[in-house]
Amino acid sequence: EVQLQESGPGLVKPSQSLSLTCSVTGYSITSNYWGWIRKFPGNKMEWMGYISYSGSTSYNPSLKSRISITRDTSKNQFFLQLNSVTTEDTATYYCARVVRAFDYWGQGVMVTVSS
Amino acid sequence: ETVMTQSPTSMSTSIGERVTLNCKASQSVGINVDWYQQTPGQSPKLLIYGASNRHTGVPDRFTGSGFGRDFTLTISNVEAEDLAVYYCLQYGSIPYTFGAGTKLELK
């Protein structure tokens, strides 16, 4: 069974970087696409970007200067880095597999940006 | 960016009723729309992909339709477990964009 699990700090200070890991079991990240999505307080959802089976990436232009998605195929993990965070980046962050759609999701990790 | 407008924002229903949720794109997205269901404390769950294809294991009371700019999700014979927030997502152009959600509540 495909399982995804996000991990990372729940609290980040403004202007610092947010770094999250998505650990995948039951499926290789060298197949298909793997994405990050976040849900803000108040329920708005935002697609952040994805990394493909080959390692190519695509990002939401609204984040393009701050976001990086990378991977470690030996550990079957992919990563999100978001730089220069502000309180507006407070959200629950989800990783997901993309096969026709976002068909498998992690349970989400809540990240608060606060000093 | 393609804006997805969902209506209504919230909807009250009774068990056993049929409800229709709407999603309108600001420009044509073909059939590149998914529907997701999210209950409190849970991750979003894929219901429909490609506008009308039911994901594996999704009950057949969920039906998606639409093309271009207008899309609907119909739930026939609503069950208690269907009370949730429903989101549409377009992936016809980058950035992929979600609607603001429709909250389905019990009357």
mmCIF file of C-alpha atoms in Angstrom:
data_model
loop_
_atom_site.group_PDB
_atom_site.id
_atom_site.type_symbol
_atom_site.label_atom_id
_atom_site.label_comp_id
_atom_site.label_asym_id
_atom_site.label_seq_id
_atom_site.Cartn_x
_atom_site.Cartn_y
_atom_site.Cartn_z
ATOM 1 C CA GLU A 1 0.000 0.000 0.000
ATOM 2 C CA VAL A 2 1.240 3.473 -0.862
ATOM 3 C CA GLN A 3 1.857 5.627 2.186
ATOM 4 C CA LEU A 4 3.208 9.146 2.499
ATOM 5 C CA GLN A 5 4.335 10.791 5.720
ATOM 6 C CA GLU A 6 5.323 14.419 6.162
ATOM 7 C CA SER A 7 7.788 15.447 8.813
ATOM 8 C CA GLY A 8 9.447 18.650 9.882
ATOM 9 C CA PRO A 9 9.337 21.429 12.448
ATOM 10 C CA GLY A 10 5.942 22.688 13.488
ATOM 11 C CA LEU A 11 7.234 26.161 14.281
ATOM 12 C CA VAL A 12 9.393 28.374 12.094
ATOM 13 C CA LYS A 13 10.482 31.952 12.726
ATOM 14 C CA PRO A 14 9.701 34.687 10.201
ATOM 15 C CA SER A 15 12.399 35.199 7.550
ATOM 16 C CA GLN A 16 13.753 31.678 8.108
ATOM 17 C CA SER A 17 13.349 28.652 5.849
ATOM 18 C CA LEU A 18 10.695 25.983 6.177
ATOM 19 C CA SER A 19 11.963 22.496 5.404
ATOM 20 C CA LEU A 20 9.717 19.446 5.202
ATOM 21 C CA THR A 21 10.308 15.833 4.241
ATOM 22 C CA CYS A 22 7.852 13.460 2.633
ATOM 23 C CA SER A 23 8.744 9.820 3.188
ATOM 24 C CA VAL A 24 7.117 7.400 0.776
ATOM 25 C CA THR A 25 6.610 3.683 1.276
ATOM 26 C CA GLY A 26 5.020 1.143 -1.022
ATOM 27 C CA TYR A 27 5.885 2.969 -4.249
ATOM 28 C CA SER A 28 9.006 4.373 -5.860
ATOM 29 C CA ILE A 29 9.318 8.117 -6.293
ATOM 30 C CA THR A 30 11.180 7.416 -9.533
ATOM 31 C CA SER A 31 7.743 6.778 -10.997
ATOM 32 C CA ASN A 32 5.047 9.402 -11.586
ATOM 33 C CA TYR A 33 4.936 12.844 -9.966
ATOM 34 C CA TRP A 34 5.023 13.974 -6.356
ATOM 35 C CA GLY A 35 3.543 17.195 -5.108
ATOM 36 C CA TRP A 36 3.177 19.594 -2.228
ATOM 37 C CA ILE A 37 -0.111 21.260 -1.381
ATOM 38 C CA ARG A 38 -0.953 23.461 1.564
ATOM 39 C CA LYS A 39 -4.158 24.414 3.317
ATOM 40 C CA PHE A 40 -4.363 27.748 5.047
ATOM 41 C CA PRO A 41 -6.425 28.539 8.136
ATOM 42 C CA GLY A 42 -9.875 29.251 6.741
ATOM 43 C CA ASN A 43 -9.668 26.341 4.297
ATOM 44 C CA LYS A 44 -8.045 27.865 1.206
ATOM 45 C CA MET A 45 -5.963 25.245 -0.610
ATOM 46 C CA GLU A 46 -2.881 26.022 -2.695
ATOM 47 C CA TRP A 47 -0.878 23.812 -5.041
ATOM 48 C CA MET A 48 2.784 24.569 -4.390
ATOM 49 C CA GLY A 49 4.615 22.430 -6.910
ATOM 50 C CA TYR A 50 5.757 18.982 -7.880
ATOM 51 C CA ILE A 51 8.789 16.928 -8.737
ATOM 52 C CA SER A 52 8.650 14.364 -11.499
ATOM 53 C CA TYR A 53 9.948 10.819 -11.810
ATOM 54 C CA SER A 54 13.023 12.246 -13.571
ATOM 55 C CA GLY A 55 13.640 14.984 -11.018
ATOM 56 C CA SER A 56 12.268 17.884 -13.030
ATOM 57 C CA THR A 57 10.160 20.360 -11.124
ATOM 58 C CA SER A 58 7.264 22.725 -11.614
ATOM 59 C CA TYR A 59 6.317 25.427 -9.157
ATOM 60 C CA ASN A 60 3.457 27.768 -8.486
ATOM 61 C CA PRO A 61 4.621 31.096 -9.921
ATOM 62 C CA SER A 62 3.445 32.840 -6.762
ATOM 63 C CA LEU A 63 6.173 30.933 -4.882
ATOM 64 C CA LYS A 64 8.770 30.551 -7.583
ATOM 65 C CA SER A 65 11.450 32.698 -6.030
ATOM 66 C CA ARG A 66 11.148 31.022 -2.614
ATOM 67 C CA ILE A 67 10.408 27.348 -3.250
ATOM 68 C CA SER A 68 12.545 24.344 -3.967
ATOM 69 C CA ILE A 69 11.434 20.711 -4.247
ATOM 70 C CA THR A 70 14.162 18.094 -4.283
ATOM 71 C CA ARG A 71 14.425 14.380 -3.679
ATOM 72 C CA ASP A 72 16.616 11.558 -2.412
ATOM 73 C CA THR A 73 15.765 8.463 -4.425
ATOM 74 C CA SER A 74 17.959 6.259 -2.236
ATOM 75 C CA LYS A 75 15.702 7.040 0.719
ATOM 76 C CA ASN A 76 12.521 7.335 -1.338
ATOM 77 C CA GLN A 77 11.928 10.804 0.037
ATOM 78 C CA PHE A 78 11.215 14.187 -1.432
ATOM 79 C CA PHE A 79 11.556 17.544 0.200
ATOM 80 C CA LEU A 80 10.066 20.999 0.341
ATOM 81 C CA GLN A 81 12.054 24.081 1.137
ATOM 82 C CA LEU A 82 10.337 27.443 1.374
ATOM 83 C CA ASN A 83 12.570 30.424 2.044
ATOM 84 C CA SER A 84 11.917 33.766 3.693
ATOM 85 C CA VAL A 85 8.715 32.652 5.334
ATOM 86 C CA THR A 86 6.191 35.057 6.819
ATOM 87 C CA THR A 87 3.136 34.541 8.962
ATOM 88 C CA GLU A 88 1.184 34.151 5.688
ATOM 89 C CA ASP A 89 2.911 30.768 5.233
ATOM 90 C CA THR A 90 1.237 29.359 8.319
ATOM 91 C CA ALA A 91 -0.655 26.338 7.000
ATOM 92 C CA THR A 92 -1.029 22.594 7.011
ATOM 93 C CA TYR A 93 1.345 21.134 4.438
ATOM 94 C CA TYR A 94 0.529 17.957 2.556
ATOM 95 C CA CYS A 95 2.569 15.824 0.225
ATOM 96 C CA ALA A 96 0.794 13.732 -2.363
ATOM 97 C CA ARG A 97 1.348 11.314 -5.219
ATOM 98 C CA VAL A 98 0.160 12.348 -8.650
ATOM 99 C CA VAL A 99 -1.247 9.537 -10.785
ATOM 100 C CA ARG A 100 -3.964 11.118 -12.954
ATOM 101 C CA ALA A 101 -4.748 13.171 -9.850
ATOM 102 C CA PHE A 102 -3.531 13.595 -6.279
ATOM 103 C CA ASP A 103 -4.535 10.064 -5.383
ATOM 104 C CA TYR A 104 -2.540 9.430 -2.214
ATOM 105 C CA TRP A 105 -1.912 12.054 0.451
ATOM 106 C CA GLY A 106 0.083 12.249 3.629
ATOM 107 C CA GLN A 107 -1.692 13.089 6.856
ATOM 108 C CA GLY A 108 -0.367 16.640 6.754
ATOM 109 C CA VAL A 109 1.887 18.631 9.040
ATOM 110 C CA MET A 110 0.823 21.903 10.582
ATOM 111 C CA VAL A 111 3.475 24.608 10.359
ATOM 112 C CA THR A 112 3.158 27.867 12.234
ATOM 113 C CA VAL A 113 5.327 30.842 11.360
ATOM 114 C CA SER A 114 5.781 32.943 14.444
ATOM 115 C CA SER A 115 8.502 34.651 16.404
ATOM 116 C CA GLU B 1 -4.143 31.940 -13.343
ATOM 117 C CA THR B 2 -7.396 30.040 -13.654
ATOM 118 C CA VAL B 3 -9.802 30.922 -10.864
ATOM 119 C CA MET B 4 -12.170 28.168 -9.748
ATOM 120 C CA THR B 5 -15.406 29.440 -8.240
ATOM 121 C CA GLN B 6 -17.389 26.943 -6.220
ATOM 122 C CA SER B 7 -21.028 27.320 -5.301
ATOM 123 C CA PRO B 8 -22.677 27.241 -2.943
ATOM 124 C CA THR B 9 -20.196 27.994 -0.167
ATOM 125 C CA SER B 10 -22.213 25.765 2.118
ATOM 126 C CA MET B 11 -25.215 23.556 1.732
ATOM 127 C CA SER B 12 -27.590 21.927 4.194
ATOM 128 C CA THR B 13 -29.012 18.556 3.333
ATOM 129 C CA SER B 14 -30.813 15.603 4.818
ATOM 130 C CA ILE B 15 -29.701 12.017 4.710
ATOM 131 C CA GLY B 16 -30.974 10.364 1.542
ATOM 132 C CA GLU B 17 -31.232 13.556 -0.490
ATOM 133 C CA ARG B 18 -29.515 14.345 -3.762
ATOM 134 C CA VAL B 19 -27.201 17.365 -3.869
ATOM 135 C CA THR B 20 -25.326 19.110 -6.645
ATOM 136 C CA LEU B 21 -22.140 21.069 -6.089
ATOM 137 C CA ASN B 22 -20.866 23.453 -8.719
ATOM 138 C CA CYS B 23 -17.479 24.630 -9.876
ATOM 139 C CA LYS B 24 -16.898 27.243 -12.556
ATOM 140 C CA ALA B 25 -13.527 27.951 -14.138
ATOM 141 C CA SER B 26 -12.524 31.441 -15.256
ATOM 142 C CA GLN B 27 -11.300 29.951 -18.533
ATOM 143 C CA SER B 28 -11.691 26.632 -20.272
ATOM 144 C CA VAL B 29 -9.843 23.752 -18.644
ATOM 145 C CA GLY B 30 -11.216 20.961 -20.815
ATOM 146 C CA ILE B 31 -11.879 17.966 -18.604
ATOM 147 C CA ASN B 32 -8.923 18.666 -16.357
ATOM 148 C CA VAL B 33 -10.838 18.875 -13.097
ATOM 149 C CA ASP B 34 -10.748 16.710 -10.002
ATOM 150 C CA TRP B 35 -12.994 16.659 -6.962
ATOM 151 C CA TYR B 36 -11.739 16.043 -3.435
ATOM 152 C CA GLN B 37 -13.528 15.438 -0.165
ATOM 153 C CA GLN B 38 -12.110 16.475 3.177
ATOM 154 C CA THR B 39 -13.534 15.647 6.575
ATOM 155 C CA PRO B 40 -12.234 17.326 9.763
ATOM 156 C CA GLY B 41 -8.831 16.081 10.823
ATOM 157 C CA GLN B 42 -8.339 14.049 7.652
ATOM 158 C CA SER B 43 -6.369 14.534 4.471
ATOM 159 C CA PRO B 44 -8.256 15.350 1.283
ATOM 160 C CA LYS B 45 -9.523 12.275 -0.487
ATOM 161 C CA LEU B 46 -9.768 11.969 -4.281
ATOM 162 C CA LEU B 47 -13.302 11.317 -5.495
ATOM 163 C CA ILE B 48 -13.360 12.201 -9.196
ATOM 164 C CA TYR B 49 -10.571 12.763 -11.720
ATOM 165 C CA GLY B 50 -10.760 13.970 -15.286
ATOM 166 C CA ALA B 51 -14.136 15.594 -14.565
ATOM 167 C CA SER B 52 -16.146 12.378 -14.566
ATOM 168 C CA ASN B 53 -14.010 9.374 -13.603
ATOM 169 C CA ARG B 54 -14.716 7.874 -10.236
ATOM 170 C CA HIS B 55 -11.556 7.000 -8.291
ATOM 171 C CA THR B 56 -11.077 3.431 -7.119
ATOM 172 C CA GLY B 57 -13.302 2.586 -4.192
ATOM 173 C CA VAL B 58 -15.485 5.700 -4.440
ATOM 174 C CA PRO B 59 -19.181 4.835 -4.106
ATOM 175 C CA ASP B 60 -21.251 5.230 -7.249
ATOM 176 C CA ARG B 61 -23.495 7.776 -5.536
ATOM 177 C CA PHE B 62 -20.744 10.289 -6.431
ATOM 178 C CA THR B 63 -20.948 11.494 -10.030
ATOM 179 C CA GLY B 64 -18.864 14.148 -11.730
ATOM 180 C CA SER B 65 -19.640 15.890 -14.977
ATOM 181 C CA GLY B 66 -18.683 18.899 -17.025
ATOM 182 C CA PHE B 67 -16.364 20.232 -19.678
ATOM 183 C CA GLY B 68 -14.738 23.535 -20.426
ATOM 184 C CA ARG B 69 -15.747 25.946 -17.678
ATOM 185 C CA ASP B 70 -18.653 24.342 -15.843
ATOM 186 C CA PHE B 71 -18.407 21.284 -13.639
ATOM 187 C CA THR B 72 -20.675 19.554 -11.162
ATOM 188 C CA LEU B 73 -20.377 16.943 -8.471
ATOM 189 C CA THR B 74 -23.620 15.175 -7.656
ATOM 190 C CA ILE B 75 -24.110 13.087 -4.560
ATOM 191 C CA SER B 76 -27.165 10.855 -4.684
ATOM 192 C CA ASN B 77 -28.648 9.448 -1.485
ATOM 193 C CA VAL B 78 -26.425 11.455 0.838
ATOM 194 C CA GLU B 79 -25.070 9.458 3.751
ATOM 195 C CA ALA B 80 -23.824 10.789 7.084
ATOM 196 C CA GLU B 81 -20.230 10.045 6.108
ATOM 197 C CA ASP B 82 -20.583 12.442 3.145
ATOM 198 C CA LEU B 83 -20.796 15.497 5.383
ATOM 199 C CA ALA B 84 -17.523 17.180 4.530
ATOM 200 C CA VAL B 85 -15.925 19.979 2.548
ATOM 201 C CA TYR B 86 -15.634 19.368 -1.188
ATOM 202 C CA TYR B 87 -13.001 21.012 -3.369
ATOM 203 C CA CYS B 88 -12.596 21.148 -7.104
ATOM 204 C CA LEU B 89 -9.121 21.421 -8.605
ATOM 205 C CA GLN B 90 -8.143 22.337 -12.151
ATOM 206 C CA TYR B 91 -4.926 21.058 -13.652
ATOM 207 C CA GLY B 92 -5.436 22.344 -17.159
ATOM 208 C CA SER B 93 -2.870 25.083 -16.655
ATOM 209 C CA ILE B 94 -0.165 25.977 -14.200
ATOM 210 C CA PRO B 95 -0.631 26.939 -11.488
ATOM 211 C CA TYR B 96 -3.086 24.221 -10.594
ATOM 212 C CA THR B 97 -5.826 25.947 -8.622
ATOM 213 C CA PHE B 98 -8.437 24.863 -6.131
ATOM 214 C CA GLY B 99 -11.889 26.208 -5.542
ATOM 215 C CA ALA B 100 -12.655 27.620 -2.101
ATOM 216 C CA GLY B 101 -14.716 24.597 -1.167
ATOM 217 C CA THR B 102 -18.346 23.729 -0.490
ATOM 218 C CA LYS B 103 -19.226 22.609 3.014
ATOM 219 C CA LEU B 104 -21.960 19.992 3.096
ATOM 220 C CA GLU B 105 -23.826 20.048 6.390
ATOM 221 C CA LEU B 106 -26.783 18.297 7.923
ATOM 222 C CA LYS B 107 -30.054 20.204 7.891
#
